[in-house]
PDB file of C-alpha atoms in Angstrom:
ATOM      1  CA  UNK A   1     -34.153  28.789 118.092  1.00  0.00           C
ATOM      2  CA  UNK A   2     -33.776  30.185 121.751  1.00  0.00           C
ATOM      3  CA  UNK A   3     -31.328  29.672 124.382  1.00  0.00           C
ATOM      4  CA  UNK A   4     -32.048  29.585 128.000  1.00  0.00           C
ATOM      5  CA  UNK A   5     -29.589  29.154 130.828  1.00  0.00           C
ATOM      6  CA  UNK A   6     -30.739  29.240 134.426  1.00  0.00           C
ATOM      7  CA  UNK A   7     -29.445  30.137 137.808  1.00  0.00           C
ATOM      8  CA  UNK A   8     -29.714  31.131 141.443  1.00  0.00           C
ATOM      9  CA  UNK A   9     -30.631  27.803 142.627  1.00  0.00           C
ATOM     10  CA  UNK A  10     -29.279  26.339 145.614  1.00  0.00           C
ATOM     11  CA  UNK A  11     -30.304  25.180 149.299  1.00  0.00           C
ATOM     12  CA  UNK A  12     -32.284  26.875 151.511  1.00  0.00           C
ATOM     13  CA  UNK A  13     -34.029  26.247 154.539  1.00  0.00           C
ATOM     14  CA  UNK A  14     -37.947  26.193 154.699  1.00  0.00           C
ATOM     15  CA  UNK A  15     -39.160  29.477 155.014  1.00  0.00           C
ATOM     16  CA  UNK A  16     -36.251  31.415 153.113  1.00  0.00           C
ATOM     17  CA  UNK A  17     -35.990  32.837 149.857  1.00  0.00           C
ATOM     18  CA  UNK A  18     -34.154  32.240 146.134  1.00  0.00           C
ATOM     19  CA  UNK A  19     -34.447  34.307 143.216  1.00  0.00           C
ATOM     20  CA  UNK A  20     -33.775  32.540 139.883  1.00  0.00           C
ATOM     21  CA  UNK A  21     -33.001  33.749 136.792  1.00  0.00           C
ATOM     22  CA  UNK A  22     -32.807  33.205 132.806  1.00  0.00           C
ATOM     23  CA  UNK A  23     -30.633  34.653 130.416  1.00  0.00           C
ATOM     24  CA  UNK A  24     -32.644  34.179 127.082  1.00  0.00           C
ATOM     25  CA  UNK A  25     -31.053  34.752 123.356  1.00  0.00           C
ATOM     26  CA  UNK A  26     -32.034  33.673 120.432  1.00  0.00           C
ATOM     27  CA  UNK A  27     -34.921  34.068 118.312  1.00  0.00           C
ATOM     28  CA  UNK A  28     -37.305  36.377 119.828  1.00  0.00           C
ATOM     29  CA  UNK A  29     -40.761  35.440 119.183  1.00  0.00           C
ATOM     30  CA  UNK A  30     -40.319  32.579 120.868  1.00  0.00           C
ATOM     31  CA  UNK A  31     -39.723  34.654 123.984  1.00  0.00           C
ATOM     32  CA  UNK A  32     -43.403  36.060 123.703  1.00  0.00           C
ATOM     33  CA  UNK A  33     -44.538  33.614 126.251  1.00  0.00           C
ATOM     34  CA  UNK A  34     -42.224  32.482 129.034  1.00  0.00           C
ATOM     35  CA  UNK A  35     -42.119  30.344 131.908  1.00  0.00           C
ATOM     36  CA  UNK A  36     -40.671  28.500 134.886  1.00  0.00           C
ATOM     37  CA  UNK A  37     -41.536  25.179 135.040  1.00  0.00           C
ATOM     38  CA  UNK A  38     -39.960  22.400 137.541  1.00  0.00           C
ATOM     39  CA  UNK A  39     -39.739  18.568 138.367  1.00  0.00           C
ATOM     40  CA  UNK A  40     -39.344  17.077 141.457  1.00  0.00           C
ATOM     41  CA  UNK A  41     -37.647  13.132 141.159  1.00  0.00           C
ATOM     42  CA  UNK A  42     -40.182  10.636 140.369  1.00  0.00           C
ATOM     43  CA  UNK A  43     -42.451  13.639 139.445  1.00  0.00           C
ATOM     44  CA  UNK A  44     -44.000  14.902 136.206  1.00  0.00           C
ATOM     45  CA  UNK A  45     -42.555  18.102 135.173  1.00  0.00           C
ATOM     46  CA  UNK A  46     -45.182  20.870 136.453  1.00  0.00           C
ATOM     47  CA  UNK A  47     -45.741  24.421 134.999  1.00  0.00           C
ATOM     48  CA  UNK A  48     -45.278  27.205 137.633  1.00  0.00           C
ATOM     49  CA  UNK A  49     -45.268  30.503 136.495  1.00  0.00           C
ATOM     50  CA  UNK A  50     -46.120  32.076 132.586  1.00  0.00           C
ATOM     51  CA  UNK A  51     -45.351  35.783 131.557  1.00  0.00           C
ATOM     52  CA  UNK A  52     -46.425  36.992 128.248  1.00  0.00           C
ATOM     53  CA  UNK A  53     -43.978  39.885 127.108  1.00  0.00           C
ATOM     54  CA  UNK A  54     -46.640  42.705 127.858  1.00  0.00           C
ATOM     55  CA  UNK A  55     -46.501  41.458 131.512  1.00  0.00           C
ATOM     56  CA  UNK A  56     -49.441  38.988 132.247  1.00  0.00           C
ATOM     57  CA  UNK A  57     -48.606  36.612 134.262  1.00  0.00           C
ATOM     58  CA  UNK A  58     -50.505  33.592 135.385  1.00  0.00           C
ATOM     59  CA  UNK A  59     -49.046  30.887 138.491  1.00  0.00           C
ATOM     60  CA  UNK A  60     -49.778  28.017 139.801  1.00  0.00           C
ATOM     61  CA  UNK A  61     -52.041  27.015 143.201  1.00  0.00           C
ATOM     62  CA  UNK A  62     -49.050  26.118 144.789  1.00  0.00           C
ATOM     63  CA  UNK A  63     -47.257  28.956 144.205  1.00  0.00           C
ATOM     64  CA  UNK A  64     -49.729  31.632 144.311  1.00  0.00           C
ATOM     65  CA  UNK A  65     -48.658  34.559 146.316  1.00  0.00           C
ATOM     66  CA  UNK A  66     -45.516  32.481 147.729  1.00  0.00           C
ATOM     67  CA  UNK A  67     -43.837  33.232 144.139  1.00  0.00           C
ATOM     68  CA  UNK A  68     -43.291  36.104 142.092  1.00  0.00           C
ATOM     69  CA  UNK A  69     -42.396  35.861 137.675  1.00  0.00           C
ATOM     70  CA  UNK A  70     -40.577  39.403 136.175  1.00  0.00           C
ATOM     71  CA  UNK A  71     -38.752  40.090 133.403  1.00  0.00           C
ATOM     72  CA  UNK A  72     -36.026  42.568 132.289  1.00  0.00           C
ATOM     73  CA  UNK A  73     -36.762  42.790 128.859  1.00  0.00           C
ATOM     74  CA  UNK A  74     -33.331  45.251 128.149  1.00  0.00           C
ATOM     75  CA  UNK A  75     -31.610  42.414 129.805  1.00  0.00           C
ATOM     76  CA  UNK A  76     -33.417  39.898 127.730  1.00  0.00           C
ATOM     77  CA  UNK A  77     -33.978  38.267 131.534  1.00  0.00           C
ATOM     78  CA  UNK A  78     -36.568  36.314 133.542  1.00  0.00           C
ATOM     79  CA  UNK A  79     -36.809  35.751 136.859  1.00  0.00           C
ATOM     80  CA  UNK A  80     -38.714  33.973 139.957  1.00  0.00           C
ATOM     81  CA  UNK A  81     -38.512  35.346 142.991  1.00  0.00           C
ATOM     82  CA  UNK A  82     -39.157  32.745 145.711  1.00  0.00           C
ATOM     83  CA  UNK A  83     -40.210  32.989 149.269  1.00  0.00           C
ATOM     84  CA  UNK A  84     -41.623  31.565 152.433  1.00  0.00           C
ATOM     85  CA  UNK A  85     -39.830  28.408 150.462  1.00  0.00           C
ATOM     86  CA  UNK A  86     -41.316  24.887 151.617  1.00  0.00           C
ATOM     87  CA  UNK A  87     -39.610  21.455 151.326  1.00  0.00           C
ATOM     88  CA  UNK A  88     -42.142  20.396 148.641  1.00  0.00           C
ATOM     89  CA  UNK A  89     -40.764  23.402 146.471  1.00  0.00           C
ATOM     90  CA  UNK A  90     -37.926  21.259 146.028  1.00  0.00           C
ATOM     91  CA  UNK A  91     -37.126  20.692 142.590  1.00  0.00           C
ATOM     92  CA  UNK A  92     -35.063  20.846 139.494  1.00  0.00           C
ATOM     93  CA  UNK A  93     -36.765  24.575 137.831  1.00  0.00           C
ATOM     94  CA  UNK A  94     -36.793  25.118 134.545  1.00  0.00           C
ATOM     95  CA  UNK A  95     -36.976  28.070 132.598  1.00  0.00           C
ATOM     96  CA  UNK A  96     -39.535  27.609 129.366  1.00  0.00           C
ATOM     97  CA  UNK A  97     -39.617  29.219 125.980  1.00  0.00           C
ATOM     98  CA  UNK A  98     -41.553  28.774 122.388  1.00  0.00           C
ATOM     99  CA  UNK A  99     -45.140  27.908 123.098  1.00  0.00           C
ATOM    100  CA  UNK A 100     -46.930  26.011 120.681  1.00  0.00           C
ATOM    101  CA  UNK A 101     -48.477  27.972 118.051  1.00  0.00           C
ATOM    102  CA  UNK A 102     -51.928  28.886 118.803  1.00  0.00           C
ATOM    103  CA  UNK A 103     -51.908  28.412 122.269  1.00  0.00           C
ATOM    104  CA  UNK A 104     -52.460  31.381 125.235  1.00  0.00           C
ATOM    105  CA  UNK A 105     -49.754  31.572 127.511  1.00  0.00           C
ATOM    106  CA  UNK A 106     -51.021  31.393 130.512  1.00  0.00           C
ATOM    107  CA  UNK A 107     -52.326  27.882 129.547  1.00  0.00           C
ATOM    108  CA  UNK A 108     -48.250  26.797 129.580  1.00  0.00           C
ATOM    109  CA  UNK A 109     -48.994  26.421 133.406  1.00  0.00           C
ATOM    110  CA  UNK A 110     -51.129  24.020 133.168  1.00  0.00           C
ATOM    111  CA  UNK A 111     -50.374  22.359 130.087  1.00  0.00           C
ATOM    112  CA  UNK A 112     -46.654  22.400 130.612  1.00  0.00           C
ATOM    113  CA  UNK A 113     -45.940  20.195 127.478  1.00  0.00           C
ATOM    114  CA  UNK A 114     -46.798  23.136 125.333  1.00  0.00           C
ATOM    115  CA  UNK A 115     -43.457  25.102 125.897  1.00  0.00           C
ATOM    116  CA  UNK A 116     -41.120  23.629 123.409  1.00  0.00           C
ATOM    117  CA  UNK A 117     -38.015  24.763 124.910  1.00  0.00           C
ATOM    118  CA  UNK A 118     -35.956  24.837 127.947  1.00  0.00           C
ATOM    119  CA  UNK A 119     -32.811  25.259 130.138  1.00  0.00           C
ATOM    120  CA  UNK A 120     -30.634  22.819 131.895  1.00  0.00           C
ATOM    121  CA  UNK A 121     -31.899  23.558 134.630  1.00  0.00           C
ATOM    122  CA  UNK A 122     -31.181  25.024 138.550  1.00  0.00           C
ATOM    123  CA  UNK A 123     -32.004  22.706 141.972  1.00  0.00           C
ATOM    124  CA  UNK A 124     -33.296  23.903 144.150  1.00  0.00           C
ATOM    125  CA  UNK A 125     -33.262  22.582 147.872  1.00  0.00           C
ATOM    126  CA  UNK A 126     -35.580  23.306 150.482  1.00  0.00           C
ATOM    127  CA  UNK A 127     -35.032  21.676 153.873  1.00  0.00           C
ATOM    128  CA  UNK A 128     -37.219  21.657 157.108  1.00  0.00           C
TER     129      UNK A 128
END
Protein backbone atom coordinates (compact mmCIF):
# COMPACT_ATOMS: atom_id res chain seq x y z
CA UNK A 1 0.00 0.00 0.00
CA UNK A 2 1.25 3.68 -0.61
CA UNK A 3 0.73 6.82 1.14
CA UNK A 4 0.45 10.14 -0.44
CA UNK A 5 0.01 13.47 1.27
CA UNK A 6 -0.13 16.68 -0.73
CA UNK A 7 0.68 20.30 -0.36
CA UNK A 8 1.49 23.79 -1.57
CA UNK A 9 -1.93 24.60 -2.55
CA UNK A 10 -3.46 27.78 -1.89
CA UNK A 11 -4.83 31.06 -3.72
CA UNK A 12 -3.34 32.76 -6.27
CA UNK A 13 -4.19 35.24 -8.67
CA UNK A 14 -4.44 34.43 -12.50
CA UNK A 15 -1.24 34.54 -13.94
CA UNK A 16 0.92 33.48 -10.77
CA UNK A 17 2.50 30.44 -9.81
CA UNK A 18 2.17 27.27 -7.08
CA UNK A 19 4.35 24.43 -6.77
CA UNK A 20 2.77 21.32 -5.20
CA UNK A 21 4.15 18.55 -3.76
CA UNK A 22 3.80 14.72 -2.57
CA UNK A 23 5.46 12.99 0.04
CA UNK A 24 5.04 9.25 -1.06
CA UNK A 25 5.86 6.05 1.36
CA UNK A 26 4.87 2.95 1.19
CA UNK A 27 5.22 0.19 -1.11
CA UNK A 28 7.34 1.14 -3.92
CA UNK A 29 6.26 -0.37 -7.06
CA UNK A 30 3.35 1.28 -6.87
CA UNK A 31 5.31 4.51 -7.18
CA UNK A 32 6.54 3.38 -10.76
CA UNK A 33 3.93 5.49 -12.34
CA UNK A 34 2.79 8.72 -10.71
CA UNK A 35 0.53 11.46 -11.19
CA UNK A 36 -1.37 14.64 -10.41
CA UNK A 37 -4.74 14.47 -11.09
CA UNK A 38 -7.55 17.19 -10.01
CA UNK A 39 -11.40 17.93 -9.77
CA UNK A 40 -13.01 20.97 -10.06
CA UNK A 41 -16.84 20.97 -8.11
CA UNK A 42 -19.42 19.50 -10.23
CA UNK A 43 -16.50 18.14 -12.37
CA UNK A 44 -15.17 14.66 -13.15
CA UNK A 45 -11.85 14.12 -11.69
CA UNK A 46 -9.28 14.80 -14.71
CA UNK A 47 -5.70 13.37 -15.10
CA UNK A 48 -3.02 16.12 -15.46
CA UNK A 49 0.32 15.13 -15.37
CA UNK A 50 2.03 11.18 -15.33
CA UNK A 51 5.81 10.49 -14.55
CA UNK A 52 7.12 7.06 -14.85
CA UNK A 53 10.18 6.66 -12.37
CA UNK A 54 12.82 6.81 -15.30
CA UNK A 55 11.42 10.35 -15.99
CA UNK A 56 8.78 10.25 -18.87
CA UNK A 57 6.36 12.33 -18.41
CA UNK A 58 3.20 12.85 -20.35
CA UNK A 59 0.43 16.14 -19.54
CA UNK A 60 -2.53 17.13 -20.40
CA UNK A 61 -3.80 19.83 -23.36
CA UNK A 62 -4.62 22.08 -20.80
CA UNK A 63 -1.67 22.05 -19.09
CA UNK A 64 0.87 21.63 -21.67
CA UNK A 65 3.76 23.93 -21.30
CA UNK A 66 1.77 26.01 -18.48
CA UNK A 67 2.77 22.97 -16.02
CA UNK A 68 5.76 21.21 -15.16
CA UNK A 69 5.76 17.15 -13.20
CA UNK A 70 9.45 16.26 -11.28
CA UNK A 71 10.35 14.05 -8.87
CA UNK A 72 13.01 13.72 -6.11
CA UNK A 73 13.35 10.23 -5.99
CA UNK A 74 16.01 10.47 -2.64
CA UNK A 75 13.19 12.41 -1.22
CA UNK A 76 10.68 9.87 -2.31
CA UNK A 77 8.85 13.36 -3.69
CA UNK A 78 6.69 14.60 -6.57
CA UNK A 79 5.96 17.74 -7.58
CA UNK A 80 3.95 20.21 -10.08
CA UNK A 81 5.19 23.24 -10.71
CA UNK A 82 2.44 25.63 -11.85
CA UNK A 83 2.47 28.83 -13.76
CA UNK A 84 0.84 31.50 -15.81
CA UNK A 85 -2.13 29.93 -13.41
CA UNK A 86 -5.77 30.57 -14.92
CA UNK A 87 -9.10 30.60 -13.00
CA UNK A 88 -10.16 27.34 -14.73
CA UNK A 89 -6.99 25.67 -13.04
CA UNK A 90 -8.97 25.88 -10.06
CA UNK A 91 -9.34 22.73 -8.41
CA UNK A 92 -8.94 20.25 -5.66
CA UNK A 93 -5.23 18.33 -7.12
CA UNK A 94 -4.54 15.16 -6.37
CA UNK A 95 -1.52 13.33 -6.25
CA UNK A 96 -1.96 9.55 -7.90
CA UNK A 97 -0.20 6.30 -7.25
CA UNK A 98 -0.58 2.33 -8.21
CA UNK A 99 -1.65 2.10 -11.81
CA UNK A 100 -3.52 -0.74 -12.84
CA UNK A 101 -1.52 -3.61 -13.80
CA UNK A 102 -0.81 -3.71 -17.38
CA UNK A 103 -1.44 -0.36 -18.18
CA UNK A 104 1.36 2.47 -19.62
CA UNK A 105 1.58 5.35 -17.57
CA UNK A 106 1.20 7.94 -19.52
CA UNK A 107 -2.32 6.57 -20.34
CA UNK A 108 -3.21 7.57 -16.34
CA UNK A 109 -3.79 11.08 -17.98
CA UNK A 110 -6.28 10.25 -19.84
CA UNK A 111 -7.76 7.40 -18.26
CA UNK A 112 -7.56 8.83 -14.79
CA UNK A 113 -9.58 5.90 -13.20
CA UNK A 114 -6.59 3.70 -13.68
CA UNK A 115 -4.49 5.14 -10.70
CA UNK A 116 -5.73 3.26 -7.74
CA UNK A 117 -4.52 5.52 -5.17
CA UNK A 118 -4.48 8.97 -3.93
CA UNK A 119 -4.00 11.88 -1.45
CA UNK A 120 -6.41 14.05 0.37
CA UNK A 121 -5.86 16.41 -1.57
CA UNK A 122 -4.54 20.43 -1.92
CA UNK A 123 -7.05 23.46 -3.42
CA UNK A 124 -6.02 25.29 -5.27
CA UNK A 125 -7.50 28.86 -6.08
CA UNK A 126 -7.01 30.84 -9.00
CA UNK A 127 -8.77 34.21 -9.21
CA UNK A 128 -9.04 36.80 -12.11
Amino acid sequence: QVQLVESGGGPVQAGGSLRLSCVASGYTASRNCMGWLRQAPGKEREGVASMTRDGTTTYADSVWGRFTISQDNAKNTLYLQMNDLKPEDTAMYYCAADLESGSLCYTGVRYPQRFRSWGQGTQVTVSS
